[in-house]
């Protein structure tokens, strides 16, 4: 009877009837009944009924029956009753223990799983390969290197035969715990390697930034499954090799490997980074043609892609058609993310009024506005320096009665700081009155961003003296503060403290901050020594920071040596090429400038256009160099000409060297282009559009150049007006002819 039902469609809908039938019959509880149920997720009453019947007819004493009942409980996600059943079982074998250990590992209760494994050994039950794989998974999740190595030792001492699953679990454990020496030894000694093995190894190289080795391993693969393609493309993106990732995506199509949901999501993220709208539309079409189920995650990837490609109409269309095409689960996490993505996209594309209207609509529709939603919206305001919208969202959050917890507080601190309002950031920080590392890290980083290095260091020292444990992000903040303030000795001490006292392994950002710290101080020998000692020759960010310091100190010989190391990576980032070109231009070595530009062209490297923007009366005005598109262009240019003339009277002079490599014309034409740099246009518009005592806040997507920095200093002196500029690295507060960076940036 049960076997017949097992073969029918939707058998799970008939299970309660079967249970009633079984309970009415006095026949004993058969093993195959329970085996069927263990493969279906049953509601609790049904599972409980099976348990009761097994006890009544005595079949619960049969270990096979009890084990399958245990499987039924865990598969119906009733862990409390599974644990009770486990405790009641008169006999337990390796399968009993493994069912529970693997279940705890699967749901993320890693500590409980390890405790069970310990009890299992105390009872003298010898684990099998599956048990050990689950235990190693727990050690990976907890980064418990010592325990995992103990398990490895136990396997060797007891002569457990390795199968490929157990070997992969051990291999993954060493990779996750960053014991790459052991991982490499194990990889090379493995006789049988499957796609999972190669995937783990490729992922390990990508995680450590060794892209060349990862790509080499990938190329050595014969038949490549979709998961390996996903790993290499996603890893290349994370390491900044978007163009190479795109090339591999095309190869994947030619190879005939079918995309899965993960591939489509990765491809859409890649499109977002490249801002390639046409490619995004092609991938969207492929998603629809593939017949693949478009879940909330994939739908949100589509929305995010269209937002970042500047196509808000399509983003809103995907968002509005959720009911028709994708289905909608009210107040699900995917639903909330969709709303947050749309609002963030509107902010990104300068549609601030619509962003706020959408946010208020989200409130009216009773969509759960959780910490994630608010944080993502506030973060969008922070990224683009949109202070007024950030304030409006903050005000609405207060009216809604949201508690200012650590995560919301840190987001608001970050928003106000990145919008140039450090005073409001400090006010939020004081209001929270919470010794939470996330909050304190946000405030430390805010001080660093504004060039208040000593205040950042004081806050960091105060937090440590009161028992707050800093994390890796905290140390990025304090190292940034030391770098911007020229506190070399303090920065070196904190770097040692991070490693030796707190046991935090330095990442790319920590190394880059240290190179920047030495470089700003002109300690180039120390940089070389630091790179050698830490074995970080493969990190492009480190070499780029070094090159930036060469530009600061105008050291061409060192710049050429650094460039050789950096350009060997064949980076598609234009920054290093522009830096080297500018260094040559400063020394008027025009042939070398031309050589660098030709190299950029041959490698397909394109310079990111410089852009500055300013918010006036809840509207953002963006400018590019020599921009004549603004409705008030004539008024802006006329005022800027007049202002530059007045500035020259008090000592300002244009430095045309940085533009001569582009124009290759007369000195006067170089000065003319400097006069129309994007931040100067934004400043001129800000002056004619605001009251005399109102500070001007300008955002820029690249580093502020030397000439514009001087222009801002003299303008603040002449007009007695505060000018706040946020470039890609930090804030510059210009007041009374001085800058908060102390001309050290």
C-alpha positions as a printed Julia matrix, in Angstrom:
745×3 Matrix{Float64}:
  0.0    0.0     0.0
  2.7    2.56    1.07
  4.98   1.5    -1.77
  2.15   2.17   -4.23
  1.64   5.66   -2.88
  5.4    6.28   -3.07
  5.19   5.97   -6.85
  2.24   8.34   -7.27
  2.64  12.04   -8.06
  2.31  14.38   -5.07
  2.6   11.42   -2.7
  3.3   13.8     0.19
 -0.29  15.12   -0.03
 -1.6   11.62    0.81
  0.71  10.94    3.75
 -1.75  11.91    6.54
 -4.27   9.37    5.12
 -1.57   6.69    5.12
 -0.7    7.47    8.73
 -4.35   7.15    9.78
 -4.51   3.84    7.96
 -1.36   2.59    9.69
 -2.57   3.65   13.12
 -5.84   1.78   12.63
 -4.05  -1.46   11.72
 -2.45  -3.56   14.45
  0.33  -4.63   12.08
  3.91  -3.9    13.19
  5.72  -0.76   12.06
  7.67  -1.77    8.94
 11.15  -0.43    8.21
 10.27   0.54    4.6
  7.43   2.79    5.83
  9.83   4.92    7.82
 12.35   4.86    4.99
  9.75   6.46    2.7
  8.94   9.16    5.24
 12.59   9.99    5.79
 12.78  11.21    2.17
  9.85  13.62    2.59
  9.56  16.75    4.68
  6.56  15.98    6.87
  4.57  18.31    9.15
  5.25  17.77   12.82
  1.95  16.02   13.76
  2.6   13.37   11.08
  6.17  12.78   12.24
  5.05  12.61   15.86
  2.36  10.05   14.98
  4.98   7.79   13.4
  7.08   8.13   16.55
  4.12   7.23   18.81
  3.23   4.17   16.73
  6.83   2.92   16.75
  6.89   3.13   20.56
  3.5    1.41   20.94
  4.29  -1.57   18.72
  7.83  -1.93   20.1
  9.58  -1.35   16.77
 11.34   1.68   18.31
 13.74  -0.84   19.87
 14.93  -1.65   16.35
 17.96   0.59   15.74
 17.25   0.91   12.0
 13.71   2.11   12.71
 14.91   4.59   15.37
 17.58   5.96   13.02
 15.06   6.51   10.26
 12.7    8.23   12.67
 15.61  10.48   13.59
 16.09  11.22    9.87
 12.39  12.05    9.53
 12.63  14.58   12.38
 15.72  16.35   11.04
 14.33  16.45    7.48
 11.11  17.98    8.78
 13.37  20.56   10.49
 12.22  19.63   13.97
 15.58  19.59   15.73
 14.15  19.85   19.26
 12.25  16.57   18.9
 15.18  15.03   17.04
 17.39  15.74   20.04
 14.78  14.33   22.45
 14.51  11.19   20.34
 18.3   10.92   20.27
 18.41  11.06   24.08
 15.64   8.43   24.39
 17.26   5.91   22.04
 18.39   2.82   23.99
 21.09   2.09   21.43
 23.08   4.41   19.14
 25.48   3.54   16.37
 27.7    5.59   14.06
 24.74   6.42   11.81
 22.75   7.79   14.76
 25.52  10.18   15.72
 26.28  11.1    12.12
 22.66  12.07   11.38
 22.7   14.63   14.21
 26.29  15.85   13.7
 25.74  16.43    9.97
 22.41  18.16   10.64
 23.95  20.61   13.12
 26.78  21.25   10.65
 24.29  21.88    7.84
 22.24  24.44    9.81
 25.35  26.26   11.07
 25.3   25.07   14.7
 28.97  24.26   14.42
 29.8   24.42   18.12
 26.99  21.98   18.96
 28.17  19.61   16.22
 31.73  19.58   17.59
 30.43  18.94   21.1
 28.39  15.99   19.8
 31.47  14.65   18.01
 33.4   14.84   21.28
 30.63  12.91   23.11
 30.56  10.37   20.29
 34.24   9.63   20.8
 33.76   9.42   24.57
 31.16   6.69   24.0
 33.65   4.78   21.88
 31.77   5.15   18.58
 34.17   5.3    15.65
 33.19   7.98   13.1
 32.97   7.21    9.41
 34.05   9.33    6.44
 30.76  11.23    6.34
 30.94  12.08   10.06
 34.49  13.33    9.67
 33.55  15.41    6.6
 30.82  17.13    8.6
 33.18  17.78   11.52
 35.81  19.28    9.21
 33.11  21.5     7.7
 32.41  22.85   11.2
 36.11  23.48   11.79
 36.24  25.37    8.47
 33.29  27.57    9.44
 34.79  28.35   12.86
 38.39  28.62   11.55
 39.32  26.09   14.26
 42.74  25.15   12.89
 43.85  23.33   16.04
 40.74  21.12   16.29
 40.78  20.4    12.56
 44.42  19.36   12.66
 43.53  17.1    15.58
 40.83  15.46   13.46
 43.35  15.04   10.62
 45.75  13.37   13.04
 43.01  11.05   14.33
 42.21  10.01   10.72
 45.85   9.12   10.07
 46.33   7.28   13.38
 43.21   5.17   12.91
 43.85   4.3     9.31
 40.63   5.78    7.95
 40.56   5.36    4.18
 40.23   8.69    2.39
 37.54   8.99   -0.24
 37.38  12.07   -2.47
 34.63  13.69   -0.34
 36.63  13.42    2.88
 39.8   14.57    1.16
 38.01  17.6    -0.27
 36.57  18.42    3.16
 40.08  18.31    4.66
 41.48  20.34    1.78
 38.76  22.99    2.11
 39.39  23.14    5.85
 43.07  24.04    5.38
 42.18  26.63    2.73
 39.51  28.29    4.91
 41.88  28.37    7.88
 44.5   29.98    5.58
 47.04  27.21    6.19
 48.06  27.33    2.54
 51.23  25.3     3.06
 49.24  22.29    4.29
 46.57  22.9     1.63
 49.12  22.91   -1.19
 50.83  19.76    0.16
 47.48  17.97    0.39
 46.43  19.11   -3.11
 49.63  17.8    -4.66
 49.39  14.48   -2.8
 45.74  13.77   -3.73
 45.54  10.89   -6.17
 41.94  11.61   -7.14
 40.87  15.18   -7.86
 37.35  16.04   -8.95
 35.82  19.35  -10.01
 35.25  20.31   -6.36
 38.97  19.88   -5.61
 40.03  22.12   -8.48
 37.34  24.64   -7.55
 38.66  24.9    -4.0
 42.25  25.36   -5.16
 41.35  27.99   -7.76
 39.26  29.82   -5.16
 42.17  29.73   -2.7
 44.54  31.41   -5.16
 41.9   34.02   -5.99
 41.3   34.76   -2.29
 45.02  35.48   -1.83
 45.17  37.69   -4.94
 47.29  35.23   -6.94
 45.24  35.65  -10.09
 47.87  34.33  -12.53
 48.13  31.01  -10.67
 44.34  30.72  -10.46
 43.92  31.3   -14.2
 46.74  28.82  -14.95
 45.01  26.13  -12.87
 41.72  26.92  -14.58
 43.32  26.55  -18.03
 44.75  23.17  -17.05
 41.23  21.83  -16.53
 39.83  19.65  -19.26
 36.07  19.42  -18.99
 34.94  22.43  -16.98
 31.71  22.39  -15.02
 29.58  25.48  -14.42
 30.8   25.86  -10.81
 34.45  26.27  -11.9
 33.47  28.89  -14.49
 31.51  30.72  -11.79
 34.45  30.63   -9.38
 37.05  31.99  -11.8
 34.82  34.74  -13.25
 33.63  35.89   -9.83
 37.19  35.76   -8.42
 38.59  37.84  -11.29
 35.92  40.45  -10.64
 36.73  40.58   -6.93
 40.4   41.14   -7.78
 39.66  43.98  -10.2
 40.15  42.08  -13.47
 36.72  42.84  -14.92
 37.81  42.78  -18.57
 39.47  39.39  -18.23
 36.36  38.14  -16.41
 34.25  39.35  -19.35
 36.54  37.55  -21.8
 36.08  34.31  -19.86
 32.31  34.83  -19.77
 32.33  34.91  -23.59
 34.55  31.78  -23.59
 32.01  30.07  -21.34
 29.28  30.77  -23.92
 31.45  29.41  -26.75
 32.29  26.36  -24.65
 28.59  25.56  -24.5
 28.4   25.46  -20.7
 24.85  26.25  -19.62
 24.42  29.18  -17.23
 22.78  28.51  -13.87
 21.24  31.05  -11.47
 24.65  31.8    -9.95
 26.22  32.4   -13.37
 23.49  34.85  -14.34
 23.89  36.75  -11.04
 27.69  36.92  -11.46
 27.29  38.08  -15.08
 24.9   40.83  -14.01
 27.31  42.02  -11.31
 30.06  42.11  -13.96
 27.84  44.18  -16.24
 27.18  46.55  -13.33
 30.92  47.04  -12.8
 31.55  47.61  -16.51
 28.37  49.68  -16.91
 27.75  47.86  -20.2
 24.01  48.3   -20.69
 23.78  46.47  -24.03
 25.46  43.4   -22.59
 23.13  43.61  -19.6
 20.11  43.56  -21.88
 21.51  40.52  -23.71
 21.96  38.66  -20.41
 18.45  39.66  -19.33
 17.12  38.21  -22.61
 19.1   35.02  -22.08
 17.62  34.7   -18.57
 14.09  34.87  -19.99
 14.86  32.48  -22.87
 16.57  29.94  -20.62
 13.34  29.19  -18.8
 15.27  29.36  -15.53
 13.31  30.23  -12.42
 13.85  33.92  -11.71
 13.95  34.0    -7.93
 14.17  37.09   -5.73
 17.96  37.03   -5.72
 18.25  37.0    -9.52
 15.5   39.59   -9.88
 17.38  41.93   -7.55
 20.56  41.37   -9.55
 18.65  42.59  -12.64
 17.37  45.66  -10.8
 20.84  46.45   -9.48
 22.39  46.05  -12.95
 19.95  48.44  -14.61
 20.36  50.97  -11.78
 24.16  50.96  -12.06
 23.99  51.2   -15.86
 21.85  54.33  -15.51
 18.73  52.71  -17.01
 16.21  53.49  -14.27
 13.2   52.94  -16.56
 14.12  49.28  -17.03
 15.0   48.9   -13.35
 11.57  50.26  -12.38
  9.92  48.04  -15.0
 11.53  44.89  -13.51
 10.58  46.14  -10.05
  6.96  46.94  -10.97
  6.44  43.65  -12.85
  7.43  41.5    -9.88
  3.86  40.3    -9.39
  3.31  39.38  -13.05
  6.6   37.75  -14.01
  8.39  36.83  -10.84
  5.8   36.45   -8.11
  5.91  38.52   -4.96
  6.29  37.43   -1.39
  5.25  40.38    0.73
  7.83  41.45    3.32
 10.25  38.68    2.33
 13.93  39.57    2.49
 14.01  39.6    -1.34
 11.08  42.03   -1.43
 12.76  44.38    1.03
 16.05  44.22   -0.92
 14.17  45.09   -4.14
 12.79  48.28   -2.59
 16.18  49.17   -1.13
 17.89  48.55   -4.49
 15.46  50.81   -6.33
 15.91  53.63   -3.8
 19.7   53.25   -3.9
 19.52  53.28   -7.72
 17.51  56.49   -7.75
 20.13  58.08   -5.49
 22.91  56.78   -7.74
 21.26  58.36  -10.8
 20.63  61.71   -9.13
 16.84  61.31   -8.8
 16.77  62.31   -5.14
 13.17  63.49   -4.89
 11.96  60.22   -6.41
 14.24  58.32   -4.02
 12.64  59.98   -1.01
  9.11  59.51   -2.45
  9.84  55.81   -2.98
 11.14  55.52    0.56
  7.96  57.13    1.97
  5.87  54.86   -0.28
  7.71  51.89    1.2
  6.65  53.14    4.63
  2.98  53.63    3.59
  2.78  50.13    2.08
  3.89  48.66    5.44
  6.96  47.07    3.87
  9.24  46.01    6.69
 11.91  48.7     6.79
 14.55  46.82    8.67
 18.12  47.77    9.48
 19.3   46.47    6.1
 16.89  48.69    4.15
 17.79  51.83    6.06
 21.49  51.03    5.98
 21.5   50.49    2.2
 19.61  53.74    1.54
 21.77  55.75    3.94
 24.9   54.15    2.45
 23.81  55.28   -1.03
 23.5   58.84    0.3
 26.97  58.51    1.83
 28.55  57.2    -1.38
 27.34  60.15   -3.43
 27.57  62.81   -0.73
 23.85  63.62   -0.83
 23.53  65.29    2.56
 19.98  66.67    2.3
 18.41  63.36    1.27
 20.38  61.63    4.03
 18.98  64.09    6.56
 15.42  63.52    5.29
 15.77  59.74    5.6
 17.26  60.19    9.09
 14.3   62.39   10.1
 11.76  59.87    8.81
 13.55  57.02   10.6
 13.29  58.99   13.85
  9.54  59.58   13.3
  9.06  55.84   12.71
 10.57  55.21   16.13
 13.51  53.12   14.98
 15.99  52.57   17.77
 19.43  54.0    17.1
 21.33  50.73   17.49
 24.96  50.09   16.61
 24.41  49.27   12.92
 21.99  52.12   12.18
 24.13  54.5    14.23
 27.31  53.54   12.38
 25.53  53.98    9.01
 24.39  57.48    9.97
 27.86  58.37   11.28
 29.34  57.18    8.0
 26.75  59.1     5.96
 27.25  62.42    7.75
 31.04  62.04    7.66
 31.15  61.18    3.95
 28.81  64.08    3.19
 31.33  66.42    4.82
 29.45  67.02    8.06
 31.77  65.71   10.77
 29.94  67.61   13.53
 26.69  65.71   12.94
 28.65  62.44   12.76
 30.1   63.19   16.22
 26.62  64.09   17.52
 25.2   60.71   16.42
 28.19  58.95   17.96
 27.6   60.63   21.33
 23.86  59.86   21.2
 24.4   56.12   20.86
 26.55  55.89   23.99
 27.38  52.27   23.19
 30.74  50.5    23.47
 30.24  48.67   20.19
 33.2   48.07   17.89
 31.18  48.88   14.74
 30.21  52.32   16.07
 33.68  53.18   17.3
 35.26  51.99   14.07
 32.92  54.25   12.07
 33.93  57.25   14.17
 37.65  56.45   13.96
 37.38  56.17   10.18
 35.36  59.41   10.0
 38.14  61.32   11.77
 40.67  59.71    9.42
 38.65  60.67    6.33
 38.65  64.31    7.43
 42.38  64.39    8.15
 41.9   64.48   11.93
 44.53  61.8    12.5
 45.43  62.58   16.1
 41.77  62.64   17.18
 41.26  59.27   15.47
 44.26  57.85   17.32
 43.04  59.26   20.65
 39.6   57.69   20.14
 41.2   54.37   19.2
 43.42  54.41   22.3
 40.43  55.31   24.5
 38.37  52.41   23.12
 41.17  49.91   23.78
 41.71  51.21   27.32
 38.01  50.53   27.99
 38.22  46.92   26.83
 36.83  47.26   23.31
 38.33  44.65   20.99
 39.22  46.2    17.61
 38.63  44.22   14.42
 40.36  44.27   11.04
 38.21  47.23    9.86
 39.12  49.24   12.96
 42.79  48.85   12.12
 42.18  49.97    8.53
 40.65  53.14    9.98
 43.46  53.88   12.42
 46.18  53.11    9.84
 44.43  55.47    7.41
 44.4   58.15   10.11
 48.13  57.68   10.76
 48.85  57.82    7.03
 46.87  61.04    6.44
 48.42  62.72    9.49
 52.0   61.52    8.88
 52.11  59.51   12.13
 54.64  56.91   10.92
 55.82  55.66   14.29
 52.27  55.24   15.61
 51.14  53.48   12.42
 53.97  50.95   12.63
 53.13  50.27   16.26
 49.46  49.65   15.47
 50.34  47.32   12.6
 52.47  45.21   14.97
 49.73  45.38   17.62
 47.17  44.09   15.14
 49.26  41.02   14.29
 51.0   40.2    17.55
 48.42  41.13   20.21
 45.05  40.76   18.46
 46.06  37.98   16.07
 44.53  39.68   13.03
 46.11  38.63    9.76
 46.8   41.69    7.56
 44.8   41.98    4.35
 45.37  43.95    1.16
 44.0   47.17    2.66
 46.25  46.95    5.73
 49.33  46.44    3.54
 48.28  49.29    1.24
 47.79  51.67    4.19
 51.26  50.84    5.5
 52.88  51.47    2.11
 50.95  54.74    1.91
 52.13  55.64    5.43
 55.8   55.14    4.54
 55.35  56.69    1.09
 53.82  59.97    2.23
 56.77  60.34    4.59
 59.2   59.64    1.71
 60.57  56.47    3.33
 60.96  54.49    0.1
 63.61  52.11    1.46
 61.2   51.11    4.21
 58.53  50.38    1.59
 60.86  48.05   -0.32
 61.77  46.28    2.89
 58.11  46.02    3.93
 57.08  44.52    0.57
 59.9   41.95    0.7
 59.26  40.97    4.33
 55.54  40.44    3.78
 55.78  38.8     0.34
 53.23  41.14   -1.23
 54.85  41.7    -4.63
 51.69  40.4    -6.34
 49.34  43.03   -4.88
 48.59  45.75   -7.43
 47.09  48.1    -4.83
 50.41  48.13   -2.96
 52.41  49.13   -6.05
 49.87  51.75   -7.01
 50.12  53.34   -3.57
 53.93  53.28   -3.9
 53.7   54.98   -7.3
 51.42  57.67   -5.9
 54.08  58.45   -3.3
 56.7   58.74   -6.05
 54.51  61.36   -7.68
 54.1   63.21   -4.38
 57.88  63.39   -3.94
 58.57  63.73   -7.72
 61.05  60.84   -7.71
 61.16  59.73  -11.35
 63.83  57.05  -10.94
 61.88  55.27   -8.24
 58.62  55.79  -10.14
 60.04  53.99  -13.17
 61.11  51.02  -11.04
 57.72  50.84   -9.32
 55.93  51.14  -12.66
 57.83  48.17  -14.06
 56.5   46.04  -11.21
 52.99  47.44  -11.48
 52.57  47.37  -15.25
 53.92  43.81  -15.32
 50.54  42.88  -13.88
 48.96  44.14  -17.13
 46.41  46.08  -15.15
 43.46  47.59  -17.02
 43.12  50.29  -14.37
 44.1   53.63  -15.91
 45.3   55.08  -12.58
 48.91  53.77  -12.62
 49.42  54.85  -16.23
 48.08  58.35  -15.52
 50.25  58.64  -12.41
 53.42  57.73  -14.33
 52.43  60.01  -17.19
 51.92  62.91  -14.78
 55.29  62.29  -13.12
 57.0   62.52  -16.51
 54.95  65.62  -17.35
 56.08  67.39  -14.16
 59.68  66.92  -15.34
 58.62  67.86  -18.92
 59.77  64.51  -20.35
 57.2   64.48  -23.16
 58.58  61.5   -25.09
 58.09  59.25  -22.05
 54.59  60.71  -21.6
 53.75  59.72  -25.18
 55.2   56.22  -24.64
 52.97  55.64  -21.6
 49.91  56.84  -23.52
 50.69  54.51  -26.42
 51.02  51.62  -23.97
 47.58  52.46  -22.6
 46.11  52.4   -26.1
 47.76  49.08  -27.01
 46.37  47.47  -23.85
 42.92  48.94  -24.29
 43.15  50.95  -21.06
 40.74  53.88  -20.9
 41.02  56.83  -18.54
 38.03  57.37  -16.28
 36.64  60.87  -16.92
 37.04  63.22  -13.98
 33.74  64.38  -12.55
 32.72  66.68   -9.71
 29.27  67.35   -8.35
 27.6   69.73   -5.93
 24.14  69.65   -4.35
 22.19  72.91   -4.39
 18.64  73.01   -3.02
 18.09  69.26   -3.2
 19.37  69.03   -6.77
 22.75  67.65   -7.79
 24.75  69.44  -10.5
 27.56  67.42  -12.12
 30.52  68.85  -14.05
 33.31  67.45  -16.19
 36.42  69.27  -17.46
 35.65  72.07  -19.92
 31.94  71.36  -19.37
 29.67  73.69  -21.37
 26.41  71.74  -20.9
 25.09  73.42  -17.73
 22.1   75.77  -18.26
 24.05  78.53  -16.48
 27.33  77.84  -18.31
 27.89  81.44  -19.42
 27.39  82.81  -15.92
 29.63  80.1   -14.41
 32.48  80.64  -16.9
 32.32  84.43  -16.63
 32.5   84.28  -12.85
 35.36  81.74  -12.95
 37.45  83.95  -15.29
 36.88  86.9   -12.98
 37.69  84.86   -9.86
 40.96  83.47  -11.26
 42.03  87.03  -12.12
 41.41  88.16   -8.54
 43.23  85.1    -7.15
 46.34  85.9    -9.2
 46.48  89.29   -7.49
 46.99  87.56   -4.12
 49.58  85.02   -5.3
 47.79  82.19   -7.13
 49.37  80.93  -10.35
 48.23  78.05  -12.6
 50.47  74.97  -12.9
 49.94  73.97  -16.54
 52.46  71.11  -16.57
 49.84  68.52  -15.67
 47.76  69.23  -18.76
 50.48  69.89  -21.33
 50.85  66.18  -22.06
 47.24  66.13  -23.23
 47.07  69.29  -25.28
 50.65  69.52  -26.6
 49.99  73.2   -27.3
 50.9   76.56  -25.89
 51.23  77.37  -22.23
 48.16  79.61  -22.37
 45.96  76.81  -23.68
 47.14  74.53  -20.87
 46.18  77.19  -18.35
 42.79  77.56  -20.02
 42.04  73.85  -19.54
 43.15  74.04  -15.91
 40.68  76.85  -15.43
 37.9   74.52  -16.51
 38.71  71.55  -14.28
 35.48  70.01  -12.98
 35.99  70.99   -9.33
 36.63  74.63  -10.29
 33.41  74.74  -12.29
 31.52  73.18   -9.35
 33.09  75.69   -6.96
 32.16  78.66   -9.17
 28.58  77.43   -9.43
 28.45  76.88   -5.66
 29.65  80.44   -4.96
 27.1   82.13   -7.23
 24.28  79.9    -5.92
 24.74  80.15   -2.14
 24.9   82.83    0.54
 28.34  84.17    1.4
 28.58  82.35    4.74
 27.23  78.99    3.5
 29.92  76.3     3.15
 30.29  74.68   -0.27
 30.49  70.86   -0.4
 31.97  69.35   -3.56
 32.42  65.66   -4.35
 34.99  64.38   -6.85
 35.48  60.88   -8.25
 39.3   61.17   -8.55
 42.17  62.7    -6.59
 42.2   66.51   -6.5
 45.15  67.84   -8.52
 47.81  70.18   -7.15
 46.56  73.18   -9.11
 42.92  72.8    -8.0
 44.09  72.33   -4.42
 45.9   75.68   -4.61
 42.86  77.26   -6.28
 40.64  76.16   -3.37
 43.08  77.47   -0.77
 43.32  80.91   -2.33
 39.54  81.06   -2.96
 38.76  80.31    0.69
 41.17  83.08    1.69
 39.88  85.67   -0.79
 36.17  85.13   -0.16
 36.42  84.08    3.52
 34.29  81.06    2.57
 34.62  77.45    3.72
 35.02  74.98    0.86
 34.82  71.24    1.56
 36.05  68.86   -1.14
 35.8   65.08   -0.96
 38.08  63.34   -3.43
 38.62  59.6    -3.85
 40.9   59.42   -0.81
 39.81  61.97    1.8
 38.19  65.29    2.7
 39.86  68.66    2.27
 38.47  71.47    4.43
 39.64  74.79    2.98
 39.3   77.75    5.34
 41.16  81.09    5.61
 43.66  79.97    2.96
 44.58  76.69    4.68
 43.6   73.06    4.1
 42.9   70.48    6.8
 45.32  68.09    5.04
 48.22  70.48    5.7
 49.08  70.14    1.98
 49.89  66.49    2.73
 47.62  64.24    0.68
